[in-house]
Every structure is written in C-alpha cells, then in structure tokens.
N, CA and C of each residue as an Amber inpcrd file, in Angstrom:
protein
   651
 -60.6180000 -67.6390000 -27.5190000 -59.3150000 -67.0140000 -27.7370000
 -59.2370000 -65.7260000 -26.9570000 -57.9760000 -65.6050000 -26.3270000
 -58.0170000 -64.3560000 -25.2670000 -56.5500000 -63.7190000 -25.9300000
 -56.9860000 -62.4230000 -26.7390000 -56.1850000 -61.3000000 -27.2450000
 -55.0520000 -60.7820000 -25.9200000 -54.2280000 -59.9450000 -26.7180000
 -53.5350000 -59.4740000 -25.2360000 -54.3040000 -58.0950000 -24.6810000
 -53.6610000 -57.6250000 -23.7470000 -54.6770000 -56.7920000 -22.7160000
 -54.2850000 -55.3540000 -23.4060000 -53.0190000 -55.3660000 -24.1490000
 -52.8700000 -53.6890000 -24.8730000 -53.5260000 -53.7310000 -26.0320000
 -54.1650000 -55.0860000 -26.6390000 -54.6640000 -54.9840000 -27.8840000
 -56.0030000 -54.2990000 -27.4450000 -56.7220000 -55.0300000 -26.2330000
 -57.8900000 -55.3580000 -26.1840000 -58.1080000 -53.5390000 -25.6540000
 -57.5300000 -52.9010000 -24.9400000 -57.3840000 -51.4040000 -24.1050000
 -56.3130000 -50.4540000 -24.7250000 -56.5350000 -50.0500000 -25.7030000
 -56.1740000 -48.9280000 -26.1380000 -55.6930000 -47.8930000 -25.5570000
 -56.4040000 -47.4660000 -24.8350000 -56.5950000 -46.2690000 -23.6520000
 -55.7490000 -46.4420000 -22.6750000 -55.5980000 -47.9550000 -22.1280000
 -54.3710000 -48.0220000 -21.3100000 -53.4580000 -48.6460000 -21.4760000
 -53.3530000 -48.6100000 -22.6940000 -51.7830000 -48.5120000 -23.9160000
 -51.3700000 -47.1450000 -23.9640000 -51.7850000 -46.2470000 -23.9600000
 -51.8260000 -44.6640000 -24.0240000 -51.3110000 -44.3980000 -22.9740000
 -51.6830000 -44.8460000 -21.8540000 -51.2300000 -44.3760000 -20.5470000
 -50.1160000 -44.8770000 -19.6200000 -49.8020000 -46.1630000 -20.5450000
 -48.5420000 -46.7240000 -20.0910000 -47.3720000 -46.0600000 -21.1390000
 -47.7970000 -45.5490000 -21.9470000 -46.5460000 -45.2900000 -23.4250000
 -46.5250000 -43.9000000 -22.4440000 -47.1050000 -43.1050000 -22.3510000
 -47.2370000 -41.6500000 -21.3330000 -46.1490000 -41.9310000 -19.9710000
 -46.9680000 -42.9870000 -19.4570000 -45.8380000 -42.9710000 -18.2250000
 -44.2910000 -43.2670000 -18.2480000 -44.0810000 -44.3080000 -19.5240000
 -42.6610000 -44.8280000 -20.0380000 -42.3400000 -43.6110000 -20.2610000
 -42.6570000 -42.6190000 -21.4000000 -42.1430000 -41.1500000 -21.6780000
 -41.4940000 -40.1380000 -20.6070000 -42.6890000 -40.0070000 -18.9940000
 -42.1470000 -39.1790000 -18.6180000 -41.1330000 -39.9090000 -17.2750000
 -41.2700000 -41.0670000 -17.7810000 -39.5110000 -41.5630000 -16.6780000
 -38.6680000 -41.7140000 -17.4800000 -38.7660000 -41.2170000 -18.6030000
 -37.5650000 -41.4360000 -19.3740000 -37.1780000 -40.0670000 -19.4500000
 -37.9530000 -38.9550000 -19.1780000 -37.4230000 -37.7500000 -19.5290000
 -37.2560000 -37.3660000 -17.8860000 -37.8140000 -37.4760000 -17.1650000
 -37.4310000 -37.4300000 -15.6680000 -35.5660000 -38.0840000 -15.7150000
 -35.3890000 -39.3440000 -16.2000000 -33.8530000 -39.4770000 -15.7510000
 -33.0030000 -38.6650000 -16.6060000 -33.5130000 -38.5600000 -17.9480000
 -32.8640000 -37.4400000 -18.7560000 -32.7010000 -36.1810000 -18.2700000
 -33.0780000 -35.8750000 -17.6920000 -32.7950000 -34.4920000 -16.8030000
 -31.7980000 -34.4970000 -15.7050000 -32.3790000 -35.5650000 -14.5720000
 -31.6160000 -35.7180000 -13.4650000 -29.7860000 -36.1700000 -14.1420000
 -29.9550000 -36.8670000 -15.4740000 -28.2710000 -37.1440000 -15.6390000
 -27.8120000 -36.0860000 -16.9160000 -28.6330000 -34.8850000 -16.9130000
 -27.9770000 -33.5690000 -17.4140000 -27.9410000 -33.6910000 -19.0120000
 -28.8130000 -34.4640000 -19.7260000 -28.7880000 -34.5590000 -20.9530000
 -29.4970000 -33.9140000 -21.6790000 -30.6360000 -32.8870000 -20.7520000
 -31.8370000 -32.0090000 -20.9160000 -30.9910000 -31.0170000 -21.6930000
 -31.1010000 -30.3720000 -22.2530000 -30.6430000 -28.8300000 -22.4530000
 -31.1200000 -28.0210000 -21.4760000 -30.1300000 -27.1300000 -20.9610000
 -30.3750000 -26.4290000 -19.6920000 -31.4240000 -25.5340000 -19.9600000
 -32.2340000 -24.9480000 -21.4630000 -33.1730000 -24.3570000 -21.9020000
 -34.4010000 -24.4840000 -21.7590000 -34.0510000 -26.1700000 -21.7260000
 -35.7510000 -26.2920000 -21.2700000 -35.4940000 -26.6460000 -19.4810000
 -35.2140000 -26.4210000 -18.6260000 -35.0990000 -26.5120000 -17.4140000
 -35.7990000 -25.6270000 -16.9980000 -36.6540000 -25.8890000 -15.6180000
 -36.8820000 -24.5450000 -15.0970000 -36.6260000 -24.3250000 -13.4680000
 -35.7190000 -23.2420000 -13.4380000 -35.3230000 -23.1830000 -12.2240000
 -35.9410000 -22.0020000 -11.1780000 -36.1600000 -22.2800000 -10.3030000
 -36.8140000 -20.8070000  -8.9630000 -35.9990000 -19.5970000  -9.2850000
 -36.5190000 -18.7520000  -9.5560000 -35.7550000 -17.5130000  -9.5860000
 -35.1850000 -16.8220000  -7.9080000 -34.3800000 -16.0750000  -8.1560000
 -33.2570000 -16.3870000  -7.4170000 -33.5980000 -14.6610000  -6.7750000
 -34.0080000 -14.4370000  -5.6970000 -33.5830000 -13.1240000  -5.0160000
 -32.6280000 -12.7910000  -4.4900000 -31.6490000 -11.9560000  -5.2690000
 -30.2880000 -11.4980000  -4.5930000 -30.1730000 -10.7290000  -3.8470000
 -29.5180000 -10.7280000  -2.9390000 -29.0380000  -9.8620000  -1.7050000
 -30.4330000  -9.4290000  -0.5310000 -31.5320000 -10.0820000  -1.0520000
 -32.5100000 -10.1920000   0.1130000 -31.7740000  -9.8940000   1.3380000
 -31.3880000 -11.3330000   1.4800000 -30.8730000 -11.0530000   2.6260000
 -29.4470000 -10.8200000   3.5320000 -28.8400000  -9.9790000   2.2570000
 -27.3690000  -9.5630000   2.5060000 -27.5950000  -7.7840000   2.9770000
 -29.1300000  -7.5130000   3.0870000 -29.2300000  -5.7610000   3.4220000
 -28.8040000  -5.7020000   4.6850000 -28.2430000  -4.7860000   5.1150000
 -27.8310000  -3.9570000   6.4430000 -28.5850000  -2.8260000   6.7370000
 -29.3820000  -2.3330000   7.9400000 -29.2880000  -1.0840000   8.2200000
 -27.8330000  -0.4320000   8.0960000 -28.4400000   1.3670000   8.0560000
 -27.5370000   2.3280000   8.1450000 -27.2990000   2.3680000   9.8710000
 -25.5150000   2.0290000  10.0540000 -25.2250000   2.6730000  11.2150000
 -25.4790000   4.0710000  11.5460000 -26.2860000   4.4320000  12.7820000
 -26.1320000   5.8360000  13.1080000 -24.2310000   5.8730000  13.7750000
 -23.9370000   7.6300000  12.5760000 -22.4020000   7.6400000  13.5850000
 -22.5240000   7.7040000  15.1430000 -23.4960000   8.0960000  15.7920000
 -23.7750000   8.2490000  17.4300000 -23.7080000   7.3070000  17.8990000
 -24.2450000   6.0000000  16.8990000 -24.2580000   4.7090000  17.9020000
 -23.2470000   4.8560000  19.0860000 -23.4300000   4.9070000  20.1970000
 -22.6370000   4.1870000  20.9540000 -21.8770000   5.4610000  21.3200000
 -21.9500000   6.8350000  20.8750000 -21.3600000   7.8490000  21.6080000
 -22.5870000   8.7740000  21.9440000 -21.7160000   9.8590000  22.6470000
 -22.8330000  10.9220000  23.3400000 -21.7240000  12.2280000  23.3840000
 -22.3740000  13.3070000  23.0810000 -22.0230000  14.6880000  22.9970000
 -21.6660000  15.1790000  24.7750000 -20.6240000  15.7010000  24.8240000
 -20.1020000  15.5110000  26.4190000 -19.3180000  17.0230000  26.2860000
 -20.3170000  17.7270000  27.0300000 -19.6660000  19.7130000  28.0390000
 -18.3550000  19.3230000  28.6470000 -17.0870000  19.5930000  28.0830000
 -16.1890000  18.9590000  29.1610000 -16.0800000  20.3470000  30.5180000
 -16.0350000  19.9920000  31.7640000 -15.8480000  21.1900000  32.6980000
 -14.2800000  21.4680000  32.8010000 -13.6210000  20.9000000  32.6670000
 -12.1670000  21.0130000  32.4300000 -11.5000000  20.1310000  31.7140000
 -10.2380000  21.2120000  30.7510000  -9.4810000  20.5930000  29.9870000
  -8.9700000  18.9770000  30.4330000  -9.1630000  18.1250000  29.2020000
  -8.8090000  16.6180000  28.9830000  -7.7240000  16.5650000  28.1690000
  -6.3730000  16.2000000  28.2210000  -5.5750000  16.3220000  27.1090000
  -6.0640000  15.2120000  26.2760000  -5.4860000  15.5910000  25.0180000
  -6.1370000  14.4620000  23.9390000  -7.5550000  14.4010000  23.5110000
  -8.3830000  15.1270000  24.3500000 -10.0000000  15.2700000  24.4110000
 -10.7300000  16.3580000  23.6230000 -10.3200000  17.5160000  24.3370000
 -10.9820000  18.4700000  24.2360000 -10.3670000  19.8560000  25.5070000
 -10.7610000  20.3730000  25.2690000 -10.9190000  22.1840000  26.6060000
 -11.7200000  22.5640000  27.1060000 -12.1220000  22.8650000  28.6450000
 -12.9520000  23.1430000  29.3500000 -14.2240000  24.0310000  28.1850000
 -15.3270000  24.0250000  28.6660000 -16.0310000  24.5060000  28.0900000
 -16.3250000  24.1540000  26.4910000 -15.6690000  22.7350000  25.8890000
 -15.7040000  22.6250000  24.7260000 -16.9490000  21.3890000  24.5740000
 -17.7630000  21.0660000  23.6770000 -18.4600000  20.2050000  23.5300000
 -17.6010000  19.2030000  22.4570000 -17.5340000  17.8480000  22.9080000
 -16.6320000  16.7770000  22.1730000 -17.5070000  15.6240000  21.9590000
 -17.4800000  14.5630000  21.2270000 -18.0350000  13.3120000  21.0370000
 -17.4840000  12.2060000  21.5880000 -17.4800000  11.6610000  22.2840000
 -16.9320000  10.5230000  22.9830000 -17.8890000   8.9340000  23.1040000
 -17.3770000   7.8230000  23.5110000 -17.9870000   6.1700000  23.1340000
 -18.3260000   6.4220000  24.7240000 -19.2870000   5.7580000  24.6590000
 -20.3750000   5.9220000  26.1580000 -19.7110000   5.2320000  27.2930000
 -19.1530000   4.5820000  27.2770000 -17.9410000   4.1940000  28.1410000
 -17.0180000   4.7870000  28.7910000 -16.3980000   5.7130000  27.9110000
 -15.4740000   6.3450000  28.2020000 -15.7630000   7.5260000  29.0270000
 -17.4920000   8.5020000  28.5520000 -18.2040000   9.3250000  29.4830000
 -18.1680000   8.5030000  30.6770000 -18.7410000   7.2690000  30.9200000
 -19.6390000   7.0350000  32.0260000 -18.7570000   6.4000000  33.0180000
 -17.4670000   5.3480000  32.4450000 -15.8840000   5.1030000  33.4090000
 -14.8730000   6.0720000  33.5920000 -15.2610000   7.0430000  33.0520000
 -13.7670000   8.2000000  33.3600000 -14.0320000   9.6060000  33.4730000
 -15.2010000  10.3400000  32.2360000 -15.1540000  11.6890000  32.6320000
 -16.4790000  12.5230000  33.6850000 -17.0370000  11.4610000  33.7350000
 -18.1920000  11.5260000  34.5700000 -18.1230000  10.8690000  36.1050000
 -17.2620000  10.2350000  36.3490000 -17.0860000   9.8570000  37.7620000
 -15.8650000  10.8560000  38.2490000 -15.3270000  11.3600000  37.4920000
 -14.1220000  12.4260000  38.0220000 -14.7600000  14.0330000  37.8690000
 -15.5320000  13.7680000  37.1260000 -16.5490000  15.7340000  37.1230000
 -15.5930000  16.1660000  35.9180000 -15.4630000  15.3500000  35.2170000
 -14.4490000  15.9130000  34.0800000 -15.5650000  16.5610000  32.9810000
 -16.9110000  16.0690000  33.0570000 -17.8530000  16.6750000  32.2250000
 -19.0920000  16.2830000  32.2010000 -20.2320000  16.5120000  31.4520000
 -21.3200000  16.2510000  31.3630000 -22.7070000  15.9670000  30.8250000
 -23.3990000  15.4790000  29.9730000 -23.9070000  14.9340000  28.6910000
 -24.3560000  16.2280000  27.8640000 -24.2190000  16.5310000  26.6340000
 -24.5610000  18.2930000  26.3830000 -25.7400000  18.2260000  25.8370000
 -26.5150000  19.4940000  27.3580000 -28.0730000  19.6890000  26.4510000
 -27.9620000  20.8240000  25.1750000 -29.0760000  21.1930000  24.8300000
 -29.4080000  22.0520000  23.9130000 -28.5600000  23.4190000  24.0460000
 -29.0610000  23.6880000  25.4260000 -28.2660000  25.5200000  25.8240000
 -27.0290000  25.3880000  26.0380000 -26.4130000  23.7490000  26.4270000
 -25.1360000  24.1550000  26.4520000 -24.2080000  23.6590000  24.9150000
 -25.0100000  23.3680000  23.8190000 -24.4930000  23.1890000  22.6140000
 -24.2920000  24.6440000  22.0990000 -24.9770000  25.7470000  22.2760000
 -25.3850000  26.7640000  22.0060000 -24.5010000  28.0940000  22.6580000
 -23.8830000  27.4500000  24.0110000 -22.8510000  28.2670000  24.7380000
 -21.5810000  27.6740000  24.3510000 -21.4770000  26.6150000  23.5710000
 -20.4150000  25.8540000  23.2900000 -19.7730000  26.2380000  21.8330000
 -20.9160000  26.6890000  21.3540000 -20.0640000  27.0750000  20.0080000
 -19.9830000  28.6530000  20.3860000 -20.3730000  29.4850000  21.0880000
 -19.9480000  31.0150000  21.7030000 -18.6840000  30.7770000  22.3540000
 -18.3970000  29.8500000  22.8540000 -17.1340000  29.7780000  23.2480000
 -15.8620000  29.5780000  22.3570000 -16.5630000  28.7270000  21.4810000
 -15.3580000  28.0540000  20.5100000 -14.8830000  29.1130000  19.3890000
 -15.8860000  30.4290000  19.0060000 -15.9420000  31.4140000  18.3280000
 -15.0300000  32.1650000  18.8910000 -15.2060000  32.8360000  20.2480000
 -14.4590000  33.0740000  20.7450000 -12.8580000  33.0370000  21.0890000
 -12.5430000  31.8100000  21.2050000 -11.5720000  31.0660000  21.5290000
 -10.9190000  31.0650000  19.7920000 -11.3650000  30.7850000  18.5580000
 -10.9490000  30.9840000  17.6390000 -10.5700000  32.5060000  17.1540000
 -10.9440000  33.3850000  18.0130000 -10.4140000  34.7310000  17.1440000
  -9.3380000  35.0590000  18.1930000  -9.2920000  34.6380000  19.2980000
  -7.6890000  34.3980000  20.5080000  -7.0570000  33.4940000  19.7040000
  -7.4190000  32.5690000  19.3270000  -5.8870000  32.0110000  18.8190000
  -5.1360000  32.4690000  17.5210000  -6.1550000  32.6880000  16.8470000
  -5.6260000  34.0150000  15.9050000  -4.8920000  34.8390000  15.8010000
  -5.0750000  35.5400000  17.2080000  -4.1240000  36.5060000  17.1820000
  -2.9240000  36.2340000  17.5470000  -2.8140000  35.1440000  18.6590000
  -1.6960000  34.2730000  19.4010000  -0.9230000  34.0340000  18.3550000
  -1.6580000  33.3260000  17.1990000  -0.9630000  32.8870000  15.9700000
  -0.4300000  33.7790000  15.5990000  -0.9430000  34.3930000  15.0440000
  -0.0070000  35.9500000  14.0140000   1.0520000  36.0790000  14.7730000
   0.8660000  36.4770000  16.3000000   2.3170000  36.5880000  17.3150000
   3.3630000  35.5120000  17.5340000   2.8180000  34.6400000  16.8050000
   3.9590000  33.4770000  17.0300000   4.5750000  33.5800000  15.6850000
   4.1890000  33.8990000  14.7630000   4.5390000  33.7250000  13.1690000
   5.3360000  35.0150000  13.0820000   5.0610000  36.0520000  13.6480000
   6.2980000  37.1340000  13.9600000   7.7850000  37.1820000  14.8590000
   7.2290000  36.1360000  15.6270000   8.2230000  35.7820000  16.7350000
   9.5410000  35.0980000  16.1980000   8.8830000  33.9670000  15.0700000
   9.2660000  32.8420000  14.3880000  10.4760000  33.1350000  13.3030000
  10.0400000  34.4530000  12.7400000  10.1260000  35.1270000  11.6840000
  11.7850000  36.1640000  12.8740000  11.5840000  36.9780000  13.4440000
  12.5990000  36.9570000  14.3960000  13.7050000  36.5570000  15.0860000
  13.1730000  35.1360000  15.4210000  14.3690000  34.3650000  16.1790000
  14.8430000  33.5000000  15.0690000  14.5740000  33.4790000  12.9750000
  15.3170000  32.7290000  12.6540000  15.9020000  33.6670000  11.6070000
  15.8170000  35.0980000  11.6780000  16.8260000  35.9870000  11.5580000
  17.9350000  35.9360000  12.0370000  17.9080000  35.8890000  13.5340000
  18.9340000  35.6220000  14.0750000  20.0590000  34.5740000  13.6750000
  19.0830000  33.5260000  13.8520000  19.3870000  31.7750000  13.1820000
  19.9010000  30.8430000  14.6240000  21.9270000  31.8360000  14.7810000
  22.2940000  30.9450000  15.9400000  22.5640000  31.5390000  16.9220000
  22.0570000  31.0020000  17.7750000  22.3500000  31.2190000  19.4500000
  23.5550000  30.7550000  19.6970000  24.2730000  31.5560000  21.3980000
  25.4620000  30.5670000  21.6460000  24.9840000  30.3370000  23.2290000
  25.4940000  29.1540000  23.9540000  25.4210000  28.9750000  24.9950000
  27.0650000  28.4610000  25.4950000  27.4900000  29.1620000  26.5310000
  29.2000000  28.7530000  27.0770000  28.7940000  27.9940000  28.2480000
  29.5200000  26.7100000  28.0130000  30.1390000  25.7240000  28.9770000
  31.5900000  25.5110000  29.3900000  31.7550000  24.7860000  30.8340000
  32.8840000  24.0490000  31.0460000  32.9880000  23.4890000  29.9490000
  33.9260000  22.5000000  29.3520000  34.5470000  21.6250000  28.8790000
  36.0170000  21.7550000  29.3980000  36.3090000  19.8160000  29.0080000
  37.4750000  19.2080000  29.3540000  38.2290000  19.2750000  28.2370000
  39.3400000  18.1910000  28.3720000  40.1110000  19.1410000  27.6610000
  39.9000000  17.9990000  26.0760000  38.8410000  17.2920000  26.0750000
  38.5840000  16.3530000  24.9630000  37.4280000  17.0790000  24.2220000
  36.6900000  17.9730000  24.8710000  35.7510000  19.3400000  24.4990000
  34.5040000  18.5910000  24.6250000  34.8880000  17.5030000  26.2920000
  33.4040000  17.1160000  26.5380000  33.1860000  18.2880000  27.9080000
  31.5980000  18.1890000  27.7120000  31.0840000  19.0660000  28.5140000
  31.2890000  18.5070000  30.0310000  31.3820000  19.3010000  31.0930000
  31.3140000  19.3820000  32.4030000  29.7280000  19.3610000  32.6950000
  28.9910000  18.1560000  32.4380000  27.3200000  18.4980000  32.4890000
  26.8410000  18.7000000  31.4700000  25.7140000  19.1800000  31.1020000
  24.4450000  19.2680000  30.1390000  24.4220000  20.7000000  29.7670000
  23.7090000  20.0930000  28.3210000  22.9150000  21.8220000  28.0160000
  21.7380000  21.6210000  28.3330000  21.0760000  22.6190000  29.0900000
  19.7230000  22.1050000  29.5190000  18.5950000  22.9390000  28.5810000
  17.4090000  22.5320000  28.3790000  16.6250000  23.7420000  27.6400000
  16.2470000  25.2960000  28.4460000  16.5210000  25.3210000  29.6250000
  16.2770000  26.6490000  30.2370000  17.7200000  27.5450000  29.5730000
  18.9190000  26.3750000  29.2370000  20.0770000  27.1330000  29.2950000
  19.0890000  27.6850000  27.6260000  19.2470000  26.5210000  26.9430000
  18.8830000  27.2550000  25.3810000  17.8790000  28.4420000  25.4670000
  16.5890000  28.5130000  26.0420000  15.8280000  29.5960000  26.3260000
  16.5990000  30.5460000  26.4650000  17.4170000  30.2030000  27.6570000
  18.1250000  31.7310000  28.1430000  18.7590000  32.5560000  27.2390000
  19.2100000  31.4850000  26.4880000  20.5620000  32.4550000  25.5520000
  19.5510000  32.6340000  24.2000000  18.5880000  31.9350000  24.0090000
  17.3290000  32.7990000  22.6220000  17.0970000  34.0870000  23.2180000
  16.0700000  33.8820000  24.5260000  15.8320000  35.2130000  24.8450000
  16.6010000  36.4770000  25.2630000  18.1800000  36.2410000  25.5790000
  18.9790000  37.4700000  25.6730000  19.4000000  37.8540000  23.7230000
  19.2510000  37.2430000  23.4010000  19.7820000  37.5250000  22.0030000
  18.6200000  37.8580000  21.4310000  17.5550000  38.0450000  21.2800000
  16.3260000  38.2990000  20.8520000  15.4760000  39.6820000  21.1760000
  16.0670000  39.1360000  22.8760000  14.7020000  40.3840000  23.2260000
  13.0470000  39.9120000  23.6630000  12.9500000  38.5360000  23.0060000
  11.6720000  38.2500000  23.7840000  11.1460000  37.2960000  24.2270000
   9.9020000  37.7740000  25.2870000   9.9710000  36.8630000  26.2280000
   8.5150000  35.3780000  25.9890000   9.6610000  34.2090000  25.7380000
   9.3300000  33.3260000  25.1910000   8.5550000  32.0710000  26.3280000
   8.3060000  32.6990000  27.0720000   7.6730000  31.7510000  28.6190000
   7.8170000  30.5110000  28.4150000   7.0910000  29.3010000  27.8400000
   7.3920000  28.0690000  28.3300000   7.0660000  27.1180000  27.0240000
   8.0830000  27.3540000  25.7760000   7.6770000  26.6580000  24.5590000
   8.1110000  25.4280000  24.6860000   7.8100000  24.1460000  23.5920000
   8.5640000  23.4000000  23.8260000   9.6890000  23.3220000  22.7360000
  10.9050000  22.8750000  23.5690000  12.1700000  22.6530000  22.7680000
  12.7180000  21.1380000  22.5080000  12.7920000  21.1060000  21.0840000
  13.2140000  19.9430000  20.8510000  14.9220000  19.8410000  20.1470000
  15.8290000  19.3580000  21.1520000  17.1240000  19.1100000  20.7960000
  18.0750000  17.6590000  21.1950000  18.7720000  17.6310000  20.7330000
  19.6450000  16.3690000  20.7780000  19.9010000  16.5110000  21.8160000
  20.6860000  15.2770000  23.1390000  21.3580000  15.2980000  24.2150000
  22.9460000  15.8120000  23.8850000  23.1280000  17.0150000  24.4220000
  24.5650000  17.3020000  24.0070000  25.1000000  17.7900000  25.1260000
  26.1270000  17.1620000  24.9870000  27.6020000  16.3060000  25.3550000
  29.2910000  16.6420000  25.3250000  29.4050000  17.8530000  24.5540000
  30.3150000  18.0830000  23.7920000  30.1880000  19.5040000  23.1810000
  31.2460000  20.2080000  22.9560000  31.3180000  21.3070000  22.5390000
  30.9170000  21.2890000  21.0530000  30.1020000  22.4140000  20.1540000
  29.8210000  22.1220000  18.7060000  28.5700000  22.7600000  18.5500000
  28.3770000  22.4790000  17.2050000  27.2840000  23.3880000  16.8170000
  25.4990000  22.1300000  16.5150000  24.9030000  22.4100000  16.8170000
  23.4990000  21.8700000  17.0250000  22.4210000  22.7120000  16.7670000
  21.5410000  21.7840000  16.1530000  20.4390000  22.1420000  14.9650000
  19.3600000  22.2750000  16.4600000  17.9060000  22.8680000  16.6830000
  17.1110000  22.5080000  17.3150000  16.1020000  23.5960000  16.9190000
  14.5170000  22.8020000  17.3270000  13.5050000  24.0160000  17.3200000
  13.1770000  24.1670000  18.4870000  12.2380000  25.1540000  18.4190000
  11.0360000  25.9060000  19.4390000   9.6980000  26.0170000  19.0040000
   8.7810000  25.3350000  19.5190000   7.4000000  25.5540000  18.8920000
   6.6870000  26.3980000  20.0370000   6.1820000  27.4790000  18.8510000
   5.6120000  28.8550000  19.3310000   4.1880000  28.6600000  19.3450000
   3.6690000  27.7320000  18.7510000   2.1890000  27.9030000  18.7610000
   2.2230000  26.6000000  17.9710000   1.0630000  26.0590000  18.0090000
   0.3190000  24.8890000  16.8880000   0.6770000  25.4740000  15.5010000
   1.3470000  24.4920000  14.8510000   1.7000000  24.5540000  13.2260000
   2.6590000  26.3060000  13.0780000   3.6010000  26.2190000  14.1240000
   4.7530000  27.3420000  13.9760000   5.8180000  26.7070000  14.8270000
   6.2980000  26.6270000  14.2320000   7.9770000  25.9450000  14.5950000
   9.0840000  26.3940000  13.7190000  10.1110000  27.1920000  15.1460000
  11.3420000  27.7660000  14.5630000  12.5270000  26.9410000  14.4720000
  13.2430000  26.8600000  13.3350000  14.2040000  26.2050000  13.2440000
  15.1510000  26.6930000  12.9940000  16.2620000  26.3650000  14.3510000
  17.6170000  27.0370000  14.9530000  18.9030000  26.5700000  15.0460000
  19.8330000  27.1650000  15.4950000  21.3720000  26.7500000  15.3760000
  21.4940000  26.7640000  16.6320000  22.3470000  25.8880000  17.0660000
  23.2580000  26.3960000  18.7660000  24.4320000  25.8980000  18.9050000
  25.1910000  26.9120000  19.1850000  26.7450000  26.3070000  18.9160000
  26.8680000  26.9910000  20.8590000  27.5840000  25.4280000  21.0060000
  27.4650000  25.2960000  22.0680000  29.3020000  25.1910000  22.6740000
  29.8220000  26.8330000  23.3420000  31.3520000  27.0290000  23.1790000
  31.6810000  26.8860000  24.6340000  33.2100000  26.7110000  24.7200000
  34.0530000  26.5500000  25.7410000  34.0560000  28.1680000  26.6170000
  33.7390000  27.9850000  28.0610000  34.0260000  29.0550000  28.6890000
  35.5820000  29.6280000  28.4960000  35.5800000  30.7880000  28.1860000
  36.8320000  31.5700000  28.6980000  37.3380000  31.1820000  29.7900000
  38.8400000  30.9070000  29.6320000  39.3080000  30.1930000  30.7930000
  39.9150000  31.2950000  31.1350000  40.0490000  32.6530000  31.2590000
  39.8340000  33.6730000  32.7000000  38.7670000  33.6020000  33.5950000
  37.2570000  32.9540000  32.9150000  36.3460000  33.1470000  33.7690000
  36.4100000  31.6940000  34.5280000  37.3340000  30.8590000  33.8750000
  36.9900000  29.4690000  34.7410000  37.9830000  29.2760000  35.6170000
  39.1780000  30.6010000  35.6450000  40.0740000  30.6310000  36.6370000
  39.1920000  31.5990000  37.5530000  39.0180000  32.1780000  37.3520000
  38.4350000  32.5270000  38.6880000  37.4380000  32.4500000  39.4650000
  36.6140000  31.1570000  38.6300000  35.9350000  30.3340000  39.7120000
  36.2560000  29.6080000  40.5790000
C-alpha cells in the first residue's frame, strides 16, 4: 500500500502550505487589499535634487570707469555695472570706458562725493529759482494773429524762455520746457525743469500784438 506523498512528508507539506501563503499574500498586495500599513515603501528624498546654487549678482557683469558721459549709463569718471556684452560690443571698442581696478574704485567714489555736494548746491538754486518764477505764475508772450485768433506761426520755447526770463530777472540757460503745440491765441499751462526732481509749474497766456505795432511793420 502506497500512502500519499503529504501524508508520508510532513516537512514538505509545510513548505508547500508556506509557499501557497506567500502567493496569496503577494497578489493581495499587488490588487491593493493589503492595508497600506503594512506596506513598505523606499523613503522618499525631497528636493535632493530640486537644489540650485546661489546666483552671483556679477554673473555676467563687470564694474566699468566710464571715460565719458553715456546717457542712460552713467558720467565720465563714474564707476557703473554693466552685462559683459555690452562693455566688450559698445563701450570698450568706442573708449567709452574701462574694466575698474581697485585705485580706480577708490577715485570713483572721490569723485562721486564730490559731485554730490555740487549738486546740492545746484539743487538748493533750482528750488529758489522754482519758488520765484511760480510767484510770478504767468508769463505773456505777443503774437501775430488772424483775425480767427489763429497764430501767424508758433510759440517756440526760446519765445517762452524769453518772456520767463524778462519777467523774472534770471538767467535760466537751457532747461527743458514742456508745453502743448500752440496755435492760437489763449492761456496755456506749461513747466520748466530746473534740476532733477524740481519742476516749475506755469501759465502762458499767449496775446495778440498791438495792431499799432503790426501797422508799422
């Protein structure tokens, strides 16, 4: 009489009930019936590899002696920061300036010291000036006009200068003036900027010549 082979082997009855167990808990997992508690998953390093170096702000610029004023840039003798490009295609092939060593960082702020207690004073003189010409308030300037009280020509800004500085008294060399195109006899708003962050704000009534003086032209 021949028993069966799990009666007769114990031991590898044991090891087949073992292996049935762990494919049964192997698919129990893979189709999510595990509790996620007993799972074990790789722990997870965050932002490894999301780090950045620190940009240097220099990247990619260089400290530049300008030898003469750049509008938009800087002023002769000023030390500025500029993108290395812009030194090496434009202010360096024209002698507009030159990479700044040590002694000339050092003559650069003696200059700029300098240059700050001049504009200072420039300032104060413009803020008195300012203070002056809007005492006054309005200027007049006389034109032709027709007989619809359009002008014979323009008011030009030398004309407006002219007639601030006879009514004033001073001499205002070459500010800039900002006014409407006018056309027509009437009164008009405009400034004069005297300096950086001083701007006067004015009247101009702009009248018909005396027609004795336009007869006897």
């Amino acid at each position: 009489r021949v028993e069966p082979v799990l009666a007769l082997c114990p031991t590898m009855k044991f090891s087949v009930l073992a292996l049935v167990g762990a494919l049964a808990t192997t698919n129990a997992f893979l189709s999510g019936s595990v509790p996620s508690a007993t799972r074990r998953t790789a722990p997870v390093n965050k932002g490894i590899f999301m780090r950045k170096r620190a940009v240097s702000p220099m990247k990619g610029k260089s400290k530049v002696l300008l030898s003469k004023d750049l509008e938009g840039v800087g002023r002769s003798e000023e030390v500025v920061t500029v993108k290395n490009g812009f030194y090496l295609n434009y202010i360096l092939p024209r002698g507009l300036g030159s990479l700044a060593t040590g002694e000339a960082l050092e003559q650069a702020a003696i200059v700029a010291a300098k240059r700050a207690e001049e504009d200072a004073v420039i300032a104060a003189a413009a803020a008195e000036n300012k203070v002056k010409l809007e005492e006054i308030k309005e200027y007049t300037v006389t034109k032709k006009v027709g007989a619809d009280e359009q002008l014979f020509g323009s008011v030009s800004v030398p004309d407006i200068l002219g007639a601030v500085e006879a009514a004033s008294g001073l001499t205002l060399g070459s500010p800039k003036v900002k006014v409407e195109d006018i056309k027509m006899a009437g009164t008009y708003d405009f400034t004069i900027k005297l300096h950086q962050g001083v701007t006067a704000v004015l009247s101009l009534a702009v009248v018909p010549e005396a027609e004795d003086a336009v007869s006897e032209e």
